[in-house]
Coordinates of C-alpha atoms in Angstrom, one line a residue:
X1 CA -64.1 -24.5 19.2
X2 CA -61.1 -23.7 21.5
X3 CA -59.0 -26.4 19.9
X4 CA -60.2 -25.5 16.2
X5 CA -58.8 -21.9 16.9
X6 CA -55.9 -23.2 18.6
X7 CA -55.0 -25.5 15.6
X8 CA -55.9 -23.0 13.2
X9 CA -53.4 -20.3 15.1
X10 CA -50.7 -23.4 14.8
X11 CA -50.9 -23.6 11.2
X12 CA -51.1 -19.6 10.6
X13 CA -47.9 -19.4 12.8
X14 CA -45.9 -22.5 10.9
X15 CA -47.0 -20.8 7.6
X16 CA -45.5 -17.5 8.5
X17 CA -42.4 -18.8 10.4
X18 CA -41.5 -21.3 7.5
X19 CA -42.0 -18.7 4.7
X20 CA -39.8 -16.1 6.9
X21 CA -37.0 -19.1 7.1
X22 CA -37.3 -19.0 3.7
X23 CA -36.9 -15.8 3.0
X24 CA -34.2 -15.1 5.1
X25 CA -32.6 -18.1 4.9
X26 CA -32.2 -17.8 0.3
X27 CA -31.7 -14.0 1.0
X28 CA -28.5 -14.8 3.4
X29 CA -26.7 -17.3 1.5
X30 CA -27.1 -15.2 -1.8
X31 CA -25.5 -12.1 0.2
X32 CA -22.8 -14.5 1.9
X33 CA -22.1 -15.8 -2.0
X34 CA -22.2 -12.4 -3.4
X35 CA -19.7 -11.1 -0.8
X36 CA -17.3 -14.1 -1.3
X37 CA -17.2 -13.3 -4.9
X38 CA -16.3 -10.0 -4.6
X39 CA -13.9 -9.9 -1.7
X40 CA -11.2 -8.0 -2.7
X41 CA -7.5 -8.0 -0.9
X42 CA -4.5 -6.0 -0.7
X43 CA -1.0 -8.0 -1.4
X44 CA 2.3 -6.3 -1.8
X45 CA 4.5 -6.8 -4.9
X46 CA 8.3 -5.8 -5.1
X47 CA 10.0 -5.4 -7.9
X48 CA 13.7 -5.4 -7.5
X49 CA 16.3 -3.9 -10.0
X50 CA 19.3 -6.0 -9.0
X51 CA 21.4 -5.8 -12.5
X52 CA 19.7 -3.2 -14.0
X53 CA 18.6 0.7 -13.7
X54 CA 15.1 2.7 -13.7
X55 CA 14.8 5.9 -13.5
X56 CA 11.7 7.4 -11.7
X57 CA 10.1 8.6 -14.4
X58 CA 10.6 5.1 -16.5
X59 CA 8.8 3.5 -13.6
X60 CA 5.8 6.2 -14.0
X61 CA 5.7 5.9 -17.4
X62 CA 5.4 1.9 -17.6
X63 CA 2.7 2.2 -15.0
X64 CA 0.7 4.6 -16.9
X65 CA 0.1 2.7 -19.6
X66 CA -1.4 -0.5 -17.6
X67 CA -3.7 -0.8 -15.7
X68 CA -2.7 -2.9 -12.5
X69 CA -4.9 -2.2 -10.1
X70 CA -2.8 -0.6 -7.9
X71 CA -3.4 1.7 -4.8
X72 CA -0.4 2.2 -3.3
X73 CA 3.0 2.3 -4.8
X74 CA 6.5 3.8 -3.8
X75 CA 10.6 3.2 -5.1
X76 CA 13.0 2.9 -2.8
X77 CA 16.9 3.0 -2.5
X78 CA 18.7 1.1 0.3
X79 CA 21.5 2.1 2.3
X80 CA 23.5 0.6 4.7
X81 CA 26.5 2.0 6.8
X82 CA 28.7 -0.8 7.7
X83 CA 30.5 1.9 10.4
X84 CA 27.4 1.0 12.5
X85 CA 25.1 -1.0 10.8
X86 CA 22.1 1.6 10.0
X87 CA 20.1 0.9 7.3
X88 CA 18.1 3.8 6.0
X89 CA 15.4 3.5 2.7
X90 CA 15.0 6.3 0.6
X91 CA 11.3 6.1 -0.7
X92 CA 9.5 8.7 -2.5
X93 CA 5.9 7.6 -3.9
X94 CA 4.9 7.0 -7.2
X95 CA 1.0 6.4 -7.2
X96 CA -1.1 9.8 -6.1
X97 CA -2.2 7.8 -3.2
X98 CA 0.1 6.3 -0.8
X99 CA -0.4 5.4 3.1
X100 CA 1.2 5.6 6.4
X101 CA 0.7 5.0 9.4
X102 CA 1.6 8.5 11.1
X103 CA 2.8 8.7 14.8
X104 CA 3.9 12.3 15.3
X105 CA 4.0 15.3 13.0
X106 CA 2.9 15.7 9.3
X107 CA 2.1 12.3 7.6
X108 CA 1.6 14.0 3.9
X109 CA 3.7 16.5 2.2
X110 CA 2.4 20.2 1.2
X111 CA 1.6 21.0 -3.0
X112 CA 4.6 23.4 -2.3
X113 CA 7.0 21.0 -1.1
X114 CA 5.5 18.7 -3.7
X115 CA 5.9 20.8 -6.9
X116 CA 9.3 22.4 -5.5
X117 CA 11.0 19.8 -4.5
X118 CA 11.9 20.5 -0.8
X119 CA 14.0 18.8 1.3
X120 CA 12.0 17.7 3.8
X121 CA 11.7 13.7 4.8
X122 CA 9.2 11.9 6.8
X123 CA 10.9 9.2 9.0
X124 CA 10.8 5.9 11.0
X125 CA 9.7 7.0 14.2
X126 CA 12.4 3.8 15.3
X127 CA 15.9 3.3 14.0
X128 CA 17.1 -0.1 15.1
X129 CA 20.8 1.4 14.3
X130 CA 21.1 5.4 14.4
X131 CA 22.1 6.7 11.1
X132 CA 24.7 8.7 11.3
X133 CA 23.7 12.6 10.7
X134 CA 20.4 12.3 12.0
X135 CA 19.8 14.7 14.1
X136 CA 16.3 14.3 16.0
X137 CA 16.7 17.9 18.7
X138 CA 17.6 19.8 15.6
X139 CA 15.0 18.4 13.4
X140 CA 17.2 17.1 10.6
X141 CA 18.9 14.6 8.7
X142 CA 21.8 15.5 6.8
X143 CA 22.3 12.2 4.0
X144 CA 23.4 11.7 0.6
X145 CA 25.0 15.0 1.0
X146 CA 22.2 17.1 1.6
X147 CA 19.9 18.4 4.5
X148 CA 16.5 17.4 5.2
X149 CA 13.7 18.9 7.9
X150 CA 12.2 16.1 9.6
X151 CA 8.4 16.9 9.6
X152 CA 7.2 14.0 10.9
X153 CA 7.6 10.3 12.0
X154 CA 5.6 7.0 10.9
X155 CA 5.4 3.3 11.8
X156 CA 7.0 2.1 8.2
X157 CA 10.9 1.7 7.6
X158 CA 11.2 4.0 5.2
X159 CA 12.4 7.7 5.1
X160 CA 10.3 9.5 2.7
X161 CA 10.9 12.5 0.1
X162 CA 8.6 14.3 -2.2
X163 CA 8.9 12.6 -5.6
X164 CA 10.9 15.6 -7.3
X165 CA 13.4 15.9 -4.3
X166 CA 14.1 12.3 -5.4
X167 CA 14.1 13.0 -8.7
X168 CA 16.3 15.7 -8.2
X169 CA 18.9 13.6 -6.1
X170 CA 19.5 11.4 -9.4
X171 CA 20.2 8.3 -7.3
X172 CA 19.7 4.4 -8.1
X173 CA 16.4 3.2 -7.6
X174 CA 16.7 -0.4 -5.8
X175 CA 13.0 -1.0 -5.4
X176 CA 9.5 -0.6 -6.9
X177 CA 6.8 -1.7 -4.0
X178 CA 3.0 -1.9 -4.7
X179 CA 0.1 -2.6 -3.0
X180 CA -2.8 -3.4 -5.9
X181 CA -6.2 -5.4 -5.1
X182 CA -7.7 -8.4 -6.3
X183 CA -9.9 -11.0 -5.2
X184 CA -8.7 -13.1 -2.5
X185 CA -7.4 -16.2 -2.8
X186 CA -7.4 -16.2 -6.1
X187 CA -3.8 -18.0 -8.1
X188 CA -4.8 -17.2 -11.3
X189 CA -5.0 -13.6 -10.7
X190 CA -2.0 -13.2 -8.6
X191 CA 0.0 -14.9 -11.6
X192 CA -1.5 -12.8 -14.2
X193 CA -0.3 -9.7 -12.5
X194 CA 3.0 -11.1 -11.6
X195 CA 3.2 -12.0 -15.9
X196 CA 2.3 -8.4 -16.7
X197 CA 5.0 -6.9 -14.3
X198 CA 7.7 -9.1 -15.7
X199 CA 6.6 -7.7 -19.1
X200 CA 6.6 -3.7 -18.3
X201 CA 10.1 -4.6 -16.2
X202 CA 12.1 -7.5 -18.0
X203 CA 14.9 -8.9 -16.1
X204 CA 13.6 -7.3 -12.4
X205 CA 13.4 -9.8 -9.5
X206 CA 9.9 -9.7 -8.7

């Protein structure tokens, strides 16, 4: 009788532990396949206007009417002082969402500054070269002729401006830079979206 209940208990236990393999087993690899299908990625794309000019509000208006799937995206202008070798991007975002990576101060400008057009800037909190007019005890940064209030500092290169102070300034956009998703790995999507930004921006390196 012992070794009748005994062998009976086995063959409950190897029931339940092989149908629980099972189970787990079909529901893991489905989740695992699931997840690799969907895993989505962030690359950055740069499109550079060597030979040719875009105004900010071209650039908005070409992104409007596509839909890249974009989550971050700023212009820049580049400029270097050969008196000491600074370097200094003018960046203003053109995408309602953009990212830093704040280290001191405000990382995010107010709706007043915004709709105004103040000159306030968000910097590097590192200059490899010191441009020439910053001034970091006074809190400002006098460049391309005007005066800006430093409210904060970030991890990124750039020195950024609410879009309509950069409208405002009417300077030469070098660079358009975006962030946009899309599944990883994948060549075929990566090429389509490089296709489509050639198209909205003929002749840009991108």
């Amino acid at each position: 009788k012992n070794n009748r209940f005994i062998f009976v208990l086995f063959l409950v236990s190897s029931i339940v532990c092989t149908t629980g393999f099972i189970y787990l087993y079909g529901n893991l690899i489905t989740a695992m396949v699931l997840r690799s299908n969907e895993a989505r990625e962030l690359r950055l794309y740069t499109v550079r206007f060597d030979d040719m000019e875009f105004t900010y509000d071209d650039i908005r208006e070409q992104l409007a009417g596509s839909d890249l799937p974009i989550e971050d995206g700023v212009v820049q202008s580049r400029y270097f002082d050969s008196s000491n070798g600074a370097t200094v991007y003018l960046t203003a975002p053109v995408t309602e969402n953009w990212h830093i990576v704040p280290v001191d101060g405000r990382d995010a400008f107010t709706e007043e500054e915004l709709t105004e057009g103040k000159k306030v800037m968000i910097i590097p909190h590192f200059f490899l070269n010191i441009p020439v007019g910053l001034d970091e005890e006074a809190g400002t940064f006098d460049f391309v002729g005007e005066t800006f209030q430093i409210i904060g500092h970030h991890a990124r290169d750039d020195c950024f401006i609410p879009p309509r102070t950069f409208r405002q300034l009417n300077i030469r956009i070098d660079a358009l830079q975006m962030a946009m998703t899309h599944k990883a790995a994948n060549a075929a999507e990566n090429t389509d979206i490089i296709l489509r930004l050639e198209t909205l921006f003929p002749g840009a390196d991108i």
